[in-house]
PDB file of C-alpha atoms in Angstrom:
ATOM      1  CA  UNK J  79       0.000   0.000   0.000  1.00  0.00           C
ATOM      2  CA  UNK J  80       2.994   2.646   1.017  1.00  0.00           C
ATOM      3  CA  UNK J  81       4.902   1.694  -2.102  1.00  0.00           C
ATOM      4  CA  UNK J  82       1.500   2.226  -4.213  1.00  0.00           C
ATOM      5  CA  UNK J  83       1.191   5.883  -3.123  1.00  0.00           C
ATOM      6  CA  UNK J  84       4.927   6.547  -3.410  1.00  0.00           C
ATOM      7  CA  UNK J  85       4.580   5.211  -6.636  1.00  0.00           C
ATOM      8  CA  UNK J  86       1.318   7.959  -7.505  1.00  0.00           C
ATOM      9  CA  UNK J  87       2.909  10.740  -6.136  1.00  0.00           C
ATOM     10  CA  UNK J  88       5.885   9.990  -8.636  1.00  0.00           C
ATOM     11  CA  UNK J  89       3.628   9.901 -11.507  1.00  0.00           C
ATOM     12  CA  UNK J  90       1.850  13.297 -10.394  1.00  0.00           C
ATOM     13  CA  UNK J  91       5.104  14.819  -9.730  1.00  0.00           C
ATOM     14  CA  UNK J  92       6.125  14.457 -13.395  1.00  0.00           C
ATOM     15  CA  UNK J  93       4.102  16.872 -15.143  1.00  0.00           C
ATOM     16  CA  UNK J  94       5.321  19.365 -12.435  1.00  0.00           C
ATOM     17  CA  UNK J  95       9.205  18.435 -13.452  1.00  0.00           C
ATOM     18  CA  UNK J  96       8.081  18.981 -17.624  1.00  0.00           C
ATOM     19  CA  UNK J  97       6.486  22.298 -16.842  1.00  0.00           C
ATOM     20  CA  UNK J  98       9.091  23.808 -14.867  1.00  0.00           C
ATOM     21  CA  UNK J  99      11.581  21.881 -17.446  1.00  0.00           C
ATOM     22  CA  UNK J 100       9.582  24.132 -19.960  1.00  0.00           C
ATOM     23  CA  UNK J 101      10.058  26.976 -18.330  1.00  0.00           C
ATOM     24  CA  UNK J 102      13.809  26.356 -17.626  1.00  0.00           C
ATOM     25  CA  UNK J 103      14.245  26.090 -21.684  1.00  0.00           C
ATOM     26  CA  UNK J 104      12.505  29.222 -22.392  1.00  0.00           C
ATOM     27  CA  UNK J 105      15.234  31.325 -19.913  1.00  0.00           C
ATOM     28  CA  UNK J 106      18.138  29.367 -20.570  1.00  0.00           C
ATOM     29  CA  UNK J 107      17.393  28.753 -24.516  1.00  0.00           C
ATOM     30  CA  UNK J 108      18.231  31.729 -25.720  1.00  0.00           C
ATOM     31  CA  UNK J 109      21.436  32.027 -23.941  1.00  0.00           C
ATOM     32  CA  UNK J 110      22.248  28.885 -25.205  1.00  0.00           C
ATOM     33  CA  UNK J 111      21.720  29.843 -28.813  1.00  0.00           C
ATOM     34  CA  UNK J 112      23.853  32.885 -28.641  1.00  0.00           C
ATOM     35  CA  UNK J 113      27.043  31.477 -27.258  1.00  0.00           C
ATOM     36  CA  UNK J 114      26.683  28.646 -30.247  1.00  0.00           C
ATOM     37  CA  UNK J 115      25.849  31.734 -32.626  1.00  0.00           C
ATOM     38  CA  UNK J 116      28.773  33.429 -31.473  1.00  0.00           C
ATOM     39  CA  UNK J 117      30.953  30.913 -32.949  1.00  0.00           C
ATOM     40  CA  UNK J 118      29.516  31.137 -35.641  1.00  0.00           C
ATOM     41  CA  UNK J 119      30.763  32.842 -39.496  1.00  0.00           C
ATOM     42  CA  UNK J 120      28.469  35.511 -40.973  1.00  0.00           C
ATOM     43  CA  UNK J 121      27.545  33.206 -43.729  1.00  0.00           C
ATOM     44  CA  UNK J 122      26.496  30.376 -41.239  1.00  0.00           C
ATOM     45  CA  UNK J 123      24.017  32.670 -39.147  1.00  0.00           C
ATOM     46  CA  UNK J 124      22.584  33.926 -42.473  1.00  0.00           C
ATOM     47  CA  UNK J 125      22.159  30.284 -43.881  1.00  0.00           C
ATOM     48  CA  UNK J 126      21.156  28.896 -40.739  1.00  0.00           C
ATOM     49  CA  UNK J 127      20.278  30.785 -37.371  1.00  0.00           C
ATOM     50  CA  UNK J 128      19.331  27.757 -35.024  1.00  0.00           C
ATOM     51  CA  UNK J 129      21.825  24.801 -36.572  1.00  0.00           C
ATOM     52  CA  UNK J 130      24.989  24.527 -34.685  1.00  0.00           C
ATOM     53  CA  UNK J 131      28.139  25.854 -35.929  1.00  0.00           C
ATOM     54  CA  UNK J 132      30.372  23.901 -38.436  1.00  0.00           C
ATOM     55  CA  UNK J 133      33.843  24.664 -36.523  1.00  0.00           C
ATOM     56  CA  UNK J 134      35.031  26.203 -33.475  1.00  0.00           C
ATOM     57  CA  UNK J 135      34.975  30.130 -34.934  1.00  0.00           C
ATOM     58  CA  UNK J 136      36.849  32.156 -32.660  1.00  0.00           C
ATOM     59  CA  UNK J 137      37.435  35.416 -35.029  1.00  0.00           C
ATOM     60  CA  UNK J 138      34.107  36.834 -33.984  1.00  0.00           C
ATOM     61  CA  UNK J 139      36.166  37.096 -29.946  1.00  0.00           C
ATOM     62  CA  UNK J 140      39.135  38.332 -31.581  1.00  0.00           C
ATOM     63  CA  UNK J 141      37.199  41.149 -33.833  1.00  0.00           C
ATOM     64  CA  UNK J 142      35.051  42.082 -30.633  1.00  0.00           C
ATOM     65  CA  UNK J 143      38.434  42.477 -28.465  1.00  0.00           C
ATOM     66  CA  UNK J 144      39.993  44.552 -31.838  1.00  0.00           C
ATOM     67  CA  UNK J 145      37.610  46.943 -32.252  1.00  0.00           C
ATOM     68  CA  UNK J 146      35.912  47.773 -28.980  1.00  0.00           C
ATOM     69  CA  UNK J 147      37.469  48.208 -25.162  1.00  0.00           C
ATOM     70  CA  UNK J 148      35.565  44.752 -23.934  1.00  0.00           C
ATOM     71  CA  UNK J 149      38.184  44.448 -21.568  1.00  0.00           C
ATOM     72  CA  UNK J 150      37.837  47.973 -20.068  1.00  0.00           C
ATOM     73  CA  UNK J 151      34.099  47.288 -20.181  1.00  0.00           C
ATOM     74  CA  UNK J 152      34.708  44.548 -17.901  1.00  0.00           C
ATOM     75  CA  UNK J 153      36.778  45.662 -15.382  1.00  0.00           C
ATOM     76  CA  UNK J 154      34.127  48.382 -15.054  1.00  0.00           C
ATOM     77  CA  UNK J 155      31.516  46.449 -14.204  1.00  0.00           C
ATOM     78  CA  UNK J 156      33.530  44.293 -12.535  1.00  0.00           C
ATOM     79  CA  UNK J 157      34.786  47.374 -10.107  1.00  0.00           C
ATOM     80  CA  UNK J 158      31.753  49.139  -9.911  1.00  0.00           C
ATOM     81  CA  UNK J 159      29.486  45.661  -8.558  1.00  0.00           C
ATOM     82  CA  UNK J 160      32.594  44.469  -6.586  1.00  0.00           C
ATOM     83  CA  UNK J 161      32.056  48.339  -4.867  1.00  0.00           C
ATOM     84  CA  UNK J 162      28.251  48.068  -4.240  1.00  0.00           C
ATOM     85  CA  UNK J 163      27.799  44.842  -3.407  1.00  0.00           C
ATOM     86  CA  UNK J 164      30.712  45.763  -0.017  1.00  0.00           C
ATOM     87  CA  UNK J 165      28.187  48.740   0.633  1.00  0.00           C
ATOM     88  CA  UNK J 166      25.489  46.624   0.499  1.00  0.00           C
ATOM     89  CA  UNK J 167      26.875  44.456   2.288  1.00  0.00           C
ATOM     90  CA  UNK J 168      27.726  46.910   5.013  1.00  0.00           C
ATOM     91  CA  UNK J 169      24.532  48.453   5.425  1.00  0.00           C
ATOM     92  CA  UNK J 170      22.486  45.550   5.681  1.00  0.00           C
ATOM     93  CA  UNK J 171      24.603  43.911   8.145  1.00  0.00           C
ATOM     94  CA  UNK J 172      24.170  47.098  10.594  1.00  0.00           C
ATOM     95  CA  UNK J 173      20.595  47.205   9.512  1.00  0.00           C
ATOM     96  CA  UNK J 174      20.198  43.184  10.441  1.00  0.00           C
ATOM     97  CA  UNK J 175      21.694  44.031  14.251  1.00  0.00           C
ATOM     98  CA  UNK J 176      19.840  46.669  14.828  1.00  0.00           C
ATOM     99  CA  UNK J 177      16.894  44.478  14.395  1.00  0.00           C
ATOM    100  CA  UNK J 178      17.820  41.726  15.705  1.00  0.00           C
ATOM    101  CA  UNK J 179      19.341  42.850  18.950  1.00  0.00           C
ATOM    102  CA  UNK J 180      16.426  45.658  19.704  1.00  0.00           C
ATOM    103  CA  UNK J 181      12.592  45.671  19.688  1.00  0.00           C
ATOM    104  CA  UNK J 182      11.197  49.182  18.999  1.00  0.00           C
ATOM    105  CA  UNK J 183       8.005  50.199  17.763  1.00  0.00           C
ATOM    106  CA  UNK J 184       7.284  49.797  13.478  1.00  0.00           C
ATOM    107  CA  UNK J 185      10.395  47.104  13.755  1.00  0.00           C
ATOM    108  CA  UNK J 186       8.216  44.927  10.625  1.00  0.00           C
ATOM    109  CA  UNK J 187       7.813  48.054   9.111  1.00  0.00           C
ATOM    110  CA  UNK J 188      11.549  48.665   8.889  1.00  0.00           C
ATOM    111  CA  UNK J 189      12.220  45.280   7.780  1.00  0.00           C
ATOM    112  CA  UNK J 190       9.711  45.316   4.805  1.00  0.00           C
ATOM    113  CA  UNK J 191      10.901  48.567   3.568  1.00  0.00           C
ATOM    114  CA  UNK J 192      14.684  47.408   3.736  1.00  0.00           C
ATOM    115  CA  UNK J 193      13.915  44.029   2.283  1.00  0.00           C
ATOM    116  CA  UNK J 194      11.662  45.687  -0.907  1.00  0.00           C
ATOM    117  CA  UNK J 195      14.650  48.027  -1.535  1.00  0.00           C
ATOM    118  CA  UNK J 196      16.935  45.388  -1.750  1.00  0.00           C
ATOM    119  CA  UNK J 197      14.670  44.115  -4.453  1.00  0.00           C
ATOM    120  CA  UNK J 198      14.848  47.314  -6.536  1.00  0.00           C
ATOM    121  CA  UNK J 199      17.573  47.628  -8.398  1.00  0.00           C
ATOM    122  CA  UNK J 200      19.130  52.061  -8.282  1.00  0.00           C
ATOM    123  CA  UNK J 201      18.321  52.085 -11.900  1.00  0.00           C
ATOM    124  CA  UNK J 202      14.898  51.851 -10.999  1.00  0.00           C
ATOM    125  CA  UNK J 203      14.369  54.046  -8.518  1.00  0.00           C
ATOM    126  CA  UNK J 204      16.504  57.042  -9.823  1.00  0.00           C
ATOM    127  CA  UNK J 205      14.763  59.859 -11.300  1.00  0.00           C
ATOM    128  CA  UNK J 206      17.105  61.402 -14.181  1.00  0.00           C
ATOM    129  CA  UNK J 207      15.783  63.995 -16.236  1.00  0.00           C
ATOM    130  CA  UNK J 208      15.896  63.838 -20.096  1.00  0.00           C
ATOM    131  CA  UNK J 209      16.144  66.859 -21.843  1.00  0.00           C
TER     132      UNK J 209
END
């Protein structure tokens, strides 16, 4: 009887594995595709945009690394995440003793608001005029 139910809740459990499978596909996919399309020749994309490349291409690196500062790019983004995620770091750790250590009034107030802005990235939330 136990190994009949086991056995049912396998089964049910299976459609739950394709769908999120499905849903893995469609956000990994198309990552997928353009690293393979990156090896790629112009001629082979225009012939064939989903069929796998024919040889390992590696001009298409070489002419990105030629003709634009990639690597200056990088070390950009590299610096300025390194840099924010410390801060962040920082002032959520002083932020996480404060409330854990004290009781105060509006304490799950605090929390919520620190916790949603930690969900927001600045780009959001910055107000830039356009003129």
């Amino acid at each position: 009887m136990y190994h009949e139910s086991k056995v049912k809740k396998g089964l049910l459990g299976i459609p739950k594995y394709i769908f999120m499978l499905f849903f893995v596909l469609i956000a990994v996919g198309p990552m997928i595709w353009a690293f393979l399309s990156s090896f790629k020749t112009y001629a082979e994309i225009n012939s064939s945009a989903i069929a796998l490349p024919k040889s390992l291409n590696l001009q298409n690196y070489k002419d990105a690394f030629k003709y634009a500062p990639i690597a200056k790019y990088f070390l950009n983004s590299v610096l300025i995440v390194g840099i924010s995620v410390l801060v962040t770091v920082c002032v959520v750790a002083m932020c996480a003793y404060v409330v854990s250590r004290f009781r105060f009034k509006l304490k799950t107030v605090i929390v919520l608001m620190i916790s949603a802005s930690l969900m927001l990235p600045a780009q959001a939330i910055s107000q830039r005029s356009e003129e």
